[in-house]
């Protein structure tokens, strides 16, 4: 999978849209090293005009916060594949909500272990277990972010 994405990415790059619609901070939650899904989503998002800052895997909550303060993204995406990652996911979302000045960027979580119950538990704005669905949500949020706060669930 990794080899395939490495091969594909340079070719997809030539099709990148010219205008950037927004910046997104992306990473896999602390304690989790799965990144195939996150990387697939990042490739799709970059092809569709989103400037993605990928923090990699096993990203501590404090790093998400520091990078969000530095880059002021329109959205923050957190990947979580392990069910054991849920507590750290909750901690990360809570830290971002409590420490970032308003308007807090919309937070989307994704990965195999994610469903609406997890979304409610961690209090994220959006949850997906499919990259294209996530991309559609990001587009909706970023295209609206000029004039109003992103629509919440
Ligand atoms: C590949 C894999 C690995 C690889 C990971 C390689 C890598 N670089 O990612 C390796 C071998 C390293 C691995 C390790 C482990 N794994 Co593993 N792994 C898998 C496996 C087979 C596939 C996961 C995967 O990549 N799926 C494909 C991707 C494309 O799907 P996805 O992540 O869901 O992503 C899609 C969407 O969710 C979405 N998406 C994903 N992230 C995001 C983020 C955002 C913001 C958005 C919008 C969308 C989005 O986009 C993608 C495309 O649609 C699964 C089993 C399975 N069949 O799912 C087990 C599985 C996830 N692993 C499991 C386990 C237990 C582990 C280990 C703990 C094993 C161990 N004892 O060491 C370690 C983890 C160590 C750690 N600290 O993280 C368990 C988890 C069980 C659980 N209850 O949580 C699973 C389910 C296997 C099992 N049945 O037991 N694993």
Coordinates of C-alpha atoms in Angstrom, one line a residue, residues 26-36 38 54-60 64 77-81:
X26 CA -3.8 16.2 10.0
X27 CA -2.3 13.5 12.1
X28 CA -2.8 10.1 13.7
X29 CA -3.8 10.1 17.4
X30 CA -1.1 9.4 20.1
X31 CA -0.4 5.7 20.6
X32 CA -1.5 4.8 17.1
X33 CA 0.9 4.2 14.2
X34 CA -1.5 3.3 11.5
X35 CA -1.3 5.8 8.6
X36 CA -2.4 4.2 5.4
X38 CA -4.6 9.0 6.8
X54 CA 0.6 16.3 8.0
X55 CA 2.0 15.8 11.5
X56 CA 2.5 12.0 11.0
X57 CA 1.6 9.3 13.4
X58 CA 1.5 8.9 17.2
X59 CA 0.9 12.7 17.6
X60 CA 0.6 13.9 21.2
X64 CA -1.8 19.1 17.8
X77 CA -8.3 16.0 11.0
X78 CA -7.4 13.2 13.4
X79 CA -7.0 9.6 12.3
X80 CA -7.7 6.8 14.8
X81 CA -7.6 3.2 13.8

